PDB file of C-alpha atoms in Angstrom:
ATOM      1  CA  MET A 844      11.535   3.597 -16.614  1.00 35.00           C
ATOM      2  CA  ASN A 845      12.782   3.218 -13.004  1.00 44.00           C
ATOM      3  CA  ARG A 846      16.455   4.062 -12.646  1.00 51.00           C
ATOM      4  CA  ASN A 847      16.417   2.129  -9.358  1.00 48.00           C
ATOM      5  CA  ARG A 848      16.467  -1.446 -10.478  1.00 50.00           C
ATOM      6  CA  ASN A 849      15.069  -2.630  -7.131  1.00 54.00           C
ATOM      7  CA  SER A 850      12.154  -0.104  -6.981  1.00 86.00           C
ATOM      8  CA  ARG A 851      10.065  -1.054  -3.871  1.00 94.00           C
ATOM      9  CA  VAL A 852       8.498   2.217  -2.995  1.00 96.00           C
ATOM     10  CA  PHE A 853       4.955   3.472  -3.835  1.00 97.00           C
ATOM     11  CA  CYS A 854       4.740   7.397  -3.217  1.00 97.00           C
ATOM     12  CA  ALA A 855       1.689   8.276  -1.439  1.00 96.00           C
ATOM     13  CA  ILE A 856      -0.086  11.027  -3.090  1.00 94.00           C
ATOM     14  CA  ASP A 857      -2.408  12.731  -0.600  1.00 88.00           C
ATOM     15  CA  THR A 858      -3.827  15.575  -2.384  1.00 93.00           C
ATOM     16  CA  VAL A 859      -7.111  16.266  -4.417  1.00 95.00           C
ATOM     17  CA  ASP A 860      -5.232  18.692  -6.777  1.00 96.00           C
ATOM     18  CA  ILE A 861      -4.893  16.687  -9.698  1.00 96.00           C
ATOM     19  CA  ASP A 862      -2.463  19.129 -11.517  1.00 96.00           C
ATOM     20  CA  LEU A 863      -0.065  18.609  -8.277  1.00 96.00           C
ATOM     21  CA  ALA A 864      -0.483  14.991  -8.331  1.00 96.00           C
ATOM     22  CA  VAL A 865       0.527  14.888 -12.046  1.00 96.00           C
ATOM     23  CA  SER A 866       3.500  16.976 -11.194  1.00 96.00           C
ATOM     24  CA  ILE A 867       4.706  14.734  -8.221  1.00 96.00           C
ATOM     25  CA  VAL A 868       4.484  11.762 -10.615  1.00 96.00           C
ATOM     26  CA  GLU A 869       6.601  13.522 -13.117  1.00 95.00           C
ATOM     27  CA  GLU A 870       9.338  13.973 -10.380  1.00 95.00           C
ATOM     28  CA  VAL A 871       9.275  10.627  -8.716  1.00 96.00           C
ATOM     29  CA  ARG A 872       8.373   7.957 -11.335  1.00 92.00           C
ATOM     30  CA  ASP A 873      11.995   7.219 -11.996  1.00 93.00           C
ATOM     31  CA  TYR A 874      12.551   6.239  -8.452  1.00 95.00           C
ATOM     32  CA  VAL A 875       9.437   4.487  -7.441  1.00 96.00           C
ATOM     33  CA  ALA A 876       7.508   1.573  -8.433  1.00 95.00           C
ATOM     34  CA  GLY A 877       4.275   3.571  -8.457  1.00 95.00           C
ATOM     35  CA  VAL A 878       1.827   5.850  -6.696  1.00 96.00           C
ATOM     36  CA  LYS A 879      -0.645   5.231  -4.056  1.00 97.00           C
ATOM     37  CA  LEU A 880      -4.079   6.962  -4.424  1.00 97.00           C
ATOM     38  CA  GLY A 881      -6.580   6.948  -1.455  1.00 95.00           C
ATOM     39  CA  LEU A 882     -10.173   7.703  -0.784  1.00 95.00           C
ATOM     40  CA  GLU A 883      -9.594  11.599  -0.904  1.00 95.00           C
ATOM     41  CA  PHE A 884      -8.175  11.565  -4.402  1.00 96.00           C
ATOM     42  CA  PHE A 885     -10.606   8.988  -5.539  1.00 96.00           C
ATOM     43  CA  GLY A 886     -13.629  10.658  -4.079  1.00 96.00           C
ATOM     44  CA  ARG A 887     -12.888  13.880  -6.066  1.00 96.00           C
ATOM     45  CA  HIS A 888     -11.701  12.516  -9.210  1.00 96.00           C
ATOM     46  CA  GLY A 889     -13.015   8.822  -9.688  1.00 96.00           C
ATOM     47  CA  PRO A 890     -11.640   6.569 -12.451  1.00 95.00           C
ATOM     48  CA  ASN A 891     -11.041   9.585 -14.727  1.00 95.00           C
ATOM     49  CA  GLY A 892      -8.399  10.870 -12.170  1.00 95.00           C
ATOM     50  CA  VAL A 893      -6.747   7.278 -11.943  1.00 96.00           C
ATOM     51  CA  ARG A 894      -6.459   7.234 -15.810  1.00 94.00           C
ATOM     52  CA  ARG A 895      -4.840  10.726 -15.924  1.00 94.00           C
ATOM     53  CA  LEU A 896      -2.042   9.575 -13.558  1.00 95.00           C
ATOM     54  CA  LEU A 897      -1.666   6.185 -15.453  1.00 94.00           C
ATOM     55  CA  GLU A 898      -1.226   8.463 -18.823  1.00 92.00           C
ATOM     56  CA  SER A 899       1.592  10.373 -16.820  1.00 89.00           C
ATOM     57  CA  GLY A 900       3.473   7.145 -16.588  1.00 86.00           C
ATOM     58  CA  ALA A 901       2.516   5.889 -13.198  1.00 88.00           C
ATOM     59  CA  SER A 902       1.632   2.379 -12.002  1.00 94.00           C
ATOM     60  CA  VAL A 903      -1.366   3.045  -9.462  1.00 96.00           C
ATOM     61  CA  PHE A 904      -1.778   1.532  -6.085  1.00 97.00           C
ATOM     62  CA  LEU A 905      -5.621   2.132  -5.398  1.00 97.00           C
ATOM     63  CA  ASP A 906      -5.875   2.296  -1.635  1.00 97.00           C
ATOM     64  CA  LEU A 907      -9.785   2.283  -1.102  1.00 98.00           C
ATOM     65  CA  LYS A 908     -10.005  -0.047   1.747  1.00 98.00           C
ATOM     66  CA  PHE A 909     -13.201  -1.916   0.714  1.00 98.00           C
ATOM     67  CA  PHE A 910     -14.973  -3.164   3.702  1.00 98.00           C
ATOM     68  CA  ASP A 911     -18.776  -4.379   3.342  1.00 98.00           C
ATOM     69  CA  ILE A 912     -20.911  -7.343   2.698  1.00 98.00           C
ATOM     70  CA  PRO A 913     -19.422  -9.839   0.286  1.00 98.00           C
ATOM     71  CA  ASN A 914     -21.371  -8.923  -2.667  1.00 98.00           C
ATOM     72  CA  THR A 915     -20.969  -5.194  -2.357  1.00 98.00           C
ATOM     73  CA  VAL A 916     -17.407  -5.610  -2.208  1.00 98.00           C
ATOM     74  CA  ALA A 917     -17.130  -7.888  -5.034  1.00 98.00           C
ATOM     75  CA  GLY A 918     -19.029  -5.276  -7.135  1.00 98.00           C
ATOM     76  CA  ALA A 919     -16.634  -2.581  -5.849  1.00 98.00           C
ATOM     77  CA  VAL A 920     -13.665  -4.546  -7.369  1.00 98.00           C
ATOM     78  CA  THR A 921     -15.150  -5.022 -10.498  1.00 97.00           C
ATOM     79  CA  ALA A 922     -16.109  -1.383 -10.661  1.00 96.00           C
ATOM     80  CA  VAL A 923     -12.574  -0.361 -10.214  1.00 96.00           C
ATOM     81  CA  ALA A 924     -10.864  -2.945 -12.555  1.00 93.00           C
ATOM     82  CA  SER A 925     -11.362  -0.536 -15.680  1.00 90.00           C
ATOM     83  CA  CYS A 926      -8.969   1.677 -13.676  1.00 94.00           C
ATOM     84  CA  ARG A 927      -6.258  -0.934 -14.129  1.00 95.00           C
ATOM     85  CA  PRO A 928      -4.491  -0.550 -10.886  1.00 96.00           C
ATOM     86  CA  SER A 929      -1.584  -2.787  -9.891  1.00 96.00           C
ATOM     87  CA  LEU A 930      -2.852  -3.003  -6.197  1.00 97.00           C
ATOM     88  CA  ILE A 931      -6.193  -2.728  -4.399  1.00 98.00           C
ATOM     89  CA  THR A 932      -6.734  -2.811  -0.750  1.00 98.00           C
ATOM     90  CA  LEU A 933      -9.575  -4.297   1.340  1.00 98.00           C
ATOM     91  CA  HIS A 934     -10.103  -4.563   5.254  1.00 98.00           C
ATOM     92  CA  ALA A 935      -9.242  -8.120   6.162  1.00 98.00           C
ATOM     93  CA  ALA A 936     -11.478  -7.733   9.028  1.00 96.00           C
ATOM     94  CA  GLY A 937     -14.178  -8.077   6.662  1.00 97.00           C
ATOM     95  CA  GLY A 938     -13.905 -11.888   6.898  1.00 97.00           C
ATOM     96  CA  GLU A 939     -13.410 -14.954   4.730  1.00 98.00           C
ATOM     97  CA  ASP A 940     -16.551 -14.619   2.676  1.00 98.00           C
ATOM     98  CA  MET A 941     -15.830 -11.067   1.707  1.00 98.00           C
ATOM     99  CA  ILE A 942     -12.290 -11.653   0.769  1.00 98.00           C
ATOM    100  CA  LYS A 943     -13.239 -14.695  -1.274  1.00 98.00           C
ATOM    101  CA  ALA A 944     -15.872 -12.767  -3.253  1.00 98.00           C
ATOM    102  CA  ALA A 945     -13.250 -10.059  -3.765  1.00 98.00           C
ATOM    103  CA  VAL A 946     -10.747 -12.525  -5.071  1.00 98.00           C
ATOM    104  CA  ASP A 947     -13.296 -14.035  -7.470  1.00 98.00           C
ATOM    105  CA  SER A 948     -14.560 -10.890  -8.665  1.00 98.00           C
ATOM    106  CA  ASN A 949     -10.769  -9.602  -9.289  1.00 98.00           C
ATOM    107  CA  GLU A 950      -9.985 -12.581 -11.300  1.00 97.00           C
ATOM    108  CA  GLU A 951     -13.245 -12.447 -13.441  1.00 97.00           C
ATOM    109  CA  SER A 952     -12.779  -8.721 -14.032  1.00 97.00           C
ATOM    110  CA  ALA A 953      -9.137  -9.185 -15.226  1.00 97.00           C
ATOM    111  CA  LEU A 954     -10.089 -11.977 -17.707  1.00 97.00           C
ATOM    112  CA  ARG A 955     -12.938  -9.862 -19.060  1.00 96.00           C
ATOM    113  CA  LEU A 956     -10.594  -7.098 -19.535  1.00 96.00           C
ATOM    114  CA  GLY A 957      -7.625  -9.148 -20.932  1.00 96.00           C
ATOM    115  CA  ILE A 958      -5.189  -7.903 -18.296  1.00 94.00           C
ATOM    116  CA  ALA A 959      -3.350  -9.390 -15.327  1.00 95.00           C
ATOM    117  CA  PRO A 960      -5.448  -9.165 -12.164  1.00 96.00           C
ATOM    118  CA  PRO A 961      -4.190  -6.439  -9.708  1.00 96.00           C
ATOM    119  CA  ALA A 962      -2.852  -7.725  -6.515  1.00 97.00           C
ATOM    120  CA  LEU A 963      -5.275  -7.543  -3.595  1.00 98.00           C
ATOM    121  CA  LEU A 964      -4.178  -6.669  -0.219  1.00 98.00           C
ATOM    122  CA  GLY A 965      -5.725  -7.061   3.222  1.00 98.00           C
ATOM    123  CA  VAL A 966      -5.332  -4.221   5.492  1.00 97.00           C
ATOM    124  CA  THR A 967      -4.632  -5.591   9.001  1.00 96.00           C
ATOM    125  CA  VAL A 968      -4.354  -2.919  11.652  1.00 93.00           C
ATOM    126  CA  LEU A 969      -3.885   0.514  10.515  1.00 89.00           C
ATOM    127  CA  THR A 970      -0.402   2.078  11.565  1.00 79.00           C
ATOM    128  CA  SER A 971      -2.337   5.073  13.268  1.00 83.00           C
ATOM    129  CA  PHE A 972      -3.646   2.505  15.735  1.00 86.00           C
ATOM    130  CA  GLY A 973      -1.904   1.504  18.969  1.00 86.00           C
ATOM    131  CA  GLN A 974      -2.972  -0.963  21.648  1.00 89.00           C
ATOM    132  CA  GLU A 975      -5.300   1.406  23.324  1.00 92.00           C
ATOM    133  CA  ASP A 976      -7.029   1.954  20.025  1.00 92.00           C
ATOM    134  CA  LEU A 977      -7.745  -1.638  19.677  1.00 92.00           C
ATOM    135  CA  ALA A 978      -9.102  -2.007  23.151  1.00 92.00           C
ATOM    136  CA  ASN A 979     -11.327   0.837  22.552  1.00 94.00           C
ATOM    137  CA  ILE A 980     -13.158  -1.010  19.735  1.00 92.00           C
ATOM    138  CA  GLY A 981     -13.328  -4.229  21.625  1.00 92.00           C
ATOM    139  CA  VAL A 982     -10.220  -6.046  20.245  1.00 91.00           C
ATOM    140  CA  LYS A 983      -8.586  -8.300  22.899  1.00 88.00           C
ATOM    141  CA  GLY A 984      -5.085  -9.169  22.705  1.00 88.00           C
ATOM    142  CA  THR A 985      -1.963  -7.371  21.248  1.00 92.00           C
ATOM    143  CA  VAL A 986      -1.569  -5.316  18.086  1.00 91.00           C
ATOM    144  CA  ASP A 987       0.814  -8.124  16.942  1.00 92.00           C
ATOM    145  CA  ASP A 988      -1.446 -10.932  17.651  1.00 94.00           C
ATOM    146  CA  GLN A 989      -4.513  -9.035  15.699  1.00 95.00           C
ATOM    147  CA  VAL A 990      -2.142  -8.429  12.855  1.00 95.00           C
ATOM    148  CA  LEU A 991      -0.940 -12.114  12.628  1.00 96.00           C
ATOM    149  CA  ARG A 992      -4.568 -13.341  12.959  1.00 96.00           C
ATOM    150  CA  LEU A 993      -5.680 -11.202  10.029  1.00 97.00           C
ATOM    151  CA  ALA A 994      -2.686 -11.982   7.766  1.00 97.00           C
ATOM    152  CA  GLU A 995      -3.320 -15.611   8.168  1.00 97.00           C
ATOM    153  CA  LEU A 996      -6.894 -15.168   7.338  1.00 98.00           C
ATOM    154  CA  SER A 997      -5.872 -13.084   4.209  1.00 98.00           C
ATOM    155  CA  GLU A 998      -3.473 -15.585   2.855  1.00 98.00           C
ATOM    156  CA  ARG A 999      -5.836 -18.657   3.563  1.00 97.00           C
ATOM    157  CA  SER A1000      -8.592 -16.734   1.699  1.00 98.00           C
ATOM    158  CA  GLY A1001      -6.645 -16.091  -1.291  1.00 98.00           C
ATOM    159  CA  LEU A1002      -5.285 -12.561  -0.886  1.00 98.00           C
ATOM    160  CA  ASP A1003      -1.830 -11.583  -2.624  1.00 98.00           C
ATOM    161  CA  GLY A1004      -0.569  -9.944   0.451  1.00 98.00           C
ATOM    162  CA  VAL A1005      -1.393  -7.615   3.468  1.00 98.00           C
ATOM    163  CA  VAL A1006      -0.692  -3.959   4.683  1.00 96.00           C
ATOM    164  CA  CYS A1007       1.007  -4.190   7.973  1.00 93.00           C
ATOM    165  CA  SER A1008       3.385  -2.002  10.012  1.00 88.00           C
ATOM    166  CA  ALA A1009       7.179  -2.537   9.786  1.00 87.00           C
ATOM    167  CA  HIS A1010       7.129  -3.854  13.471  1.00 87.00           C
ATOM    168  CA  GLU A1011       5.187  -7.002  12.459  1.00 92.00           C
ATOM    169  CA  LEU A1012       7.370  -7.842   9.577  1.00 93.00           C
ATOM    170  CA  ARG A1013       9.749 -10.328  11.172  1.00 93.00           C
ATOM    171  CA  ARG A1014       6.887 -12.284  12.811  1.00 94.00           C
ATOM    172  CA  LEU A1015       4.712 -12.514   9.618  1.00 96.00           C
ATOM    173  CA  ARG A1016       7.647 -13.401   7.496  1.00 93.00           C
ATOM    174  CA  GLY A1017       7.978 -16.518   9.908  1.00 92.00           C
ATOM    175  CA  VAL A1018       4.361 -17.752   9.161  1.00 93.00           C
ATOM    176  CA  CYS A1019       3.538 -16.355   5.630  1.00 95.00           C
ATOM    177  CA  SER A1020       4.664 -17.928   2.479  1.00 95.00           C
ATOM    178  CA  SER A1021       7.639 -16.235   0.599  1.00 92.00           C
ATOM    179  CA  ASN A1022       5.337 -15.151  -2.204  1.00 95.00           C
ATOM    180  CA  PHE A1023       2.844 -13.537   0.175  1.00 97.00           C
ATOM    181  CA  LYS A1024       3.509  -9.748  -0.178  1.00 97.00           C
ATOM    182  CA  LEU A1025       4.157  -7.497   2.869  1.00 97.00           C
ATOM    183  CA  VAL A1026       3.449  -3.918   2.179  1.00 97.00           C
ATOM    184  CA  VAL A1027       4.353  -1.390   4.749  1.00 94.00           C
ATOM    185  CA  PRO A1028       3.321   2.278   5.318  1.00 91.00           C
ATOM    186  CA  GLY A1029       4.451   4.326   8.346  1.00 84.00           C
ATOM    187  CA  ILE A1030       8.010   4.577   6.703  1.00 91.00           C
ATOM    188  CA  ARG A1031       9.956   7.623   7.840  1.00 81.00           C
ATOM    189  CA  PRO A1032      13.523   8.373   6.981  1.00 79.00           C
ATOM    190  CA  HIS A1033      15.801   9.451   9.834  1.00 61.00           C
ATOM    191  CA  GLY A1034      14.773  12.744  11.012  1.00 54.00           C
ATOM    192  CA  ALA A1035      11.444  12.887   9.374  1.00 54.00           C
ATOM    193  CA  ASP A1036       8.369  13.811  11.417  1.00 55.00           C
ATOM    194  CA  SER A1037       6.100  10.862  12.424  1.00 49.00           C
ATOM    195  CA  ASN A1038       3.047  12.862  11.779  1.00 51.00           C
ATOM    196  CA  ASP A1039      -0.103  10.508  12.671  1.00 49.00           C
ATOM    197  CA  GLN A1040       1.767   7.091  12.534  1.00 48.00           C
ATOM    198  CA  LYS A1041       2.574   5.269  15.674  1.00 50.00           C
ATOM    199  CA  ARG A1042       4.348   2.145  14.527  1.00 52.00           C
ATOM    200  CA  ILE A1043       7.049   3.467  12.130  1.00 63.00           C
ATOM    201  CA  MET A1044      10.366   2.412  10.919  1.00 83.00           C
ATOM    202  CA  THR A1045      13.057   3.631   8.318  1.00 90.00           C
ATOM    203  CA  PRO A1046      13.234   2.579   4.758  1.00 92.00           C
ATOM    204  CA  TYR A1047      16.473   0.539   5.325  1.00 91.00           C
ATOM    205  CA  GLU A1048      15.243  -1.056   8.450  1.00 90.00           C
ATOM    206  CA  ALA A1049      11.930  -2.091   6.838  1.00 92.00           C
ATOM    207  CA  ILE A1050      13.529  -3.729   3.869  1.00 93.00           C
ATOM    208  CA  GLU A1051      15.931  -5.611   6.118  1.00 91.00           C
ATOM    209  CA  ALA A1052      13.027  -6.712   8.223  1.00 91.00           C
ATOM    210  CA  GLY A1053      11.389  -8.345   5.042  1.00 93.00           C
ATOM    211  CA  ALA A1054       9.033  -5.691   3.410  1.00 95.00           C
ATOM    212  CA  ASP A1055       8.211  -6.345  -0.201  1.00 95.00           C
ATOM    213  CA  PHE A1056       6.947  -2.787  -0.888  1.00 96.00           C
ATOM    214  CA  LEU A1057       7.132   0.528   1.234  1.00 96.00           C
ATOM    215  CA  VAL A1058       4.532   3.170   1.111  1.00 95.00           C
ATOM    216  CA  ILE A1059       5.837   6.646   1.625  1.00 95.00           C
ATOM    217  CA  GLY A1060       4.110   9.938   1.431  1.00 94.00           C
ATOM    218  CA  ARG A1061       4.869  13.160   3.174  1.00 93.00           C
ATOM    219  CA  PRO A1062       8.726  12.711   3.568  1.00 94.00           C
ATOM    220  CA  ILE A1063       8.645  12.735  -0.430  1.00 96.00           C
ATOM    221  CA  THR A1064       5.740  14.845  -1.220  1.00 96.00           C
ATOM    222  CA  LYS A1065       6.434  17.528   1.425  1.00 94.00           C
ATOM    223  CA  ALA A1066      10.178  17.584   0.851  1.00 95.00           C
ATOM    224  CA  SER A1067      11.719  20.926  -0.414  1.00 95.00           C
ATOM    225  CA  ASN A1068      13.066  18.889  -3.390  1.00 97.00           C
ATOM    226  CA  ILE A1069      10.618  15.956  -4.223  1.00 97.00           C
ATOM    227  CA  GLU A1070      12.755  14.335  -6.829  1.00 96.00           C
ATOM    228  CA  HIS A1071      15.837  14.419  -4.668  1.00 95.00           C
ATOM    229  CA  ALA A1072      13.924  13.146  -1.623  1.00 95.00           C
ATOM    230  CA  ALA A1073      12.426  10.079  -3.801  1.00 95.00           C
ATOM    231  CA  ARG A1074      15.869   9.360  -5.141  1.00 94.00           C
ATOM    232  CA  ASP A1075      17.608   9.367  -1.717  1.00 93.00           C
ATOM    233  CA  ILE A1076      14.859   7.033  -0.328  1.00 94.00           C
ATOM    234  CA  ALA A1077      15.415   4.671  -3.499  1.00 93.00           C
ATOM    235  CA  GLY A1078      19.122   4.629  -2.769  1.00 92.00           C
ATOM    236  CA  GLU A1079      18.514   3.640   0.795  1.00 91.00           C
ATOM    237  CA  VAL A1080      16.336   0.816  -0.235  1.00 92.00           C
ATOM    238  CA  GLU A1081      18.780  -0.401  -2.935  1.00 90.00           C
ATOM    239  CA  LYS A1082      21.367  -0.429  -0.211  1.00 89.00           C
ATOM    240  CA  ALA A1083      19.252  -2.459   1.972  1.00 88.00           C
ATOM    241  CA  LEU A1084      18.567  -4.990  -0.788  1.00 89.00           C
ATOM    242  CA  ASP A1085      22.183  -5.247  -1.566  1.00 86.00           C
ATOM    243  CA  THR A1086      23.229  -6.090   2.094  1.00 77.00           C
TER     244      THR A1086
END
């Protein structure tokens, strides 16, 4: 389906308008690995909304950032398994017991459904966070240190990868295994508005630094020509992979 043989981009669809979401899928699906759906979309449409986008030909990254006691997170992972997402997020700060409960539930649910288990990703430090934000919630040390700490916990506890900013990529690539996925939001092509992101990078720079997948929303979905924006970003990614 993907014209871009090295598709590494998930298009973040931040809307509750399901018809608009479907139309975006139709414009970008030839150039992306899939689409990312978050709390806003899932809160409005639930599993039926996810299934409608799957029917439109999109692989779905379900970004719900689960964070609760181990039993509750395990149940949440089981509950969304029927949506057949390709990736699911949870907060790595939930700790080892919560992560392991999610991993076990994910594997059991996939076995029951007869599908490959979706990749579980630990959210490290939100890309909207800076040093002062961490200090305000009582986290000592630098953003880089906190991301590294949570990434190591995530890999040790059985997650498939983490969500991090592009600025932590090189350091994480030095300590995490090669098959541990690094998924990066806060990606902005040259000239794009940074919006509410503080730790950003271009698609080319992020792939060159070692990102496995990029999450890109408004630079695609708010472009005057959505298909052309997705195509151009896919070309930039492919160029980085070929260097």
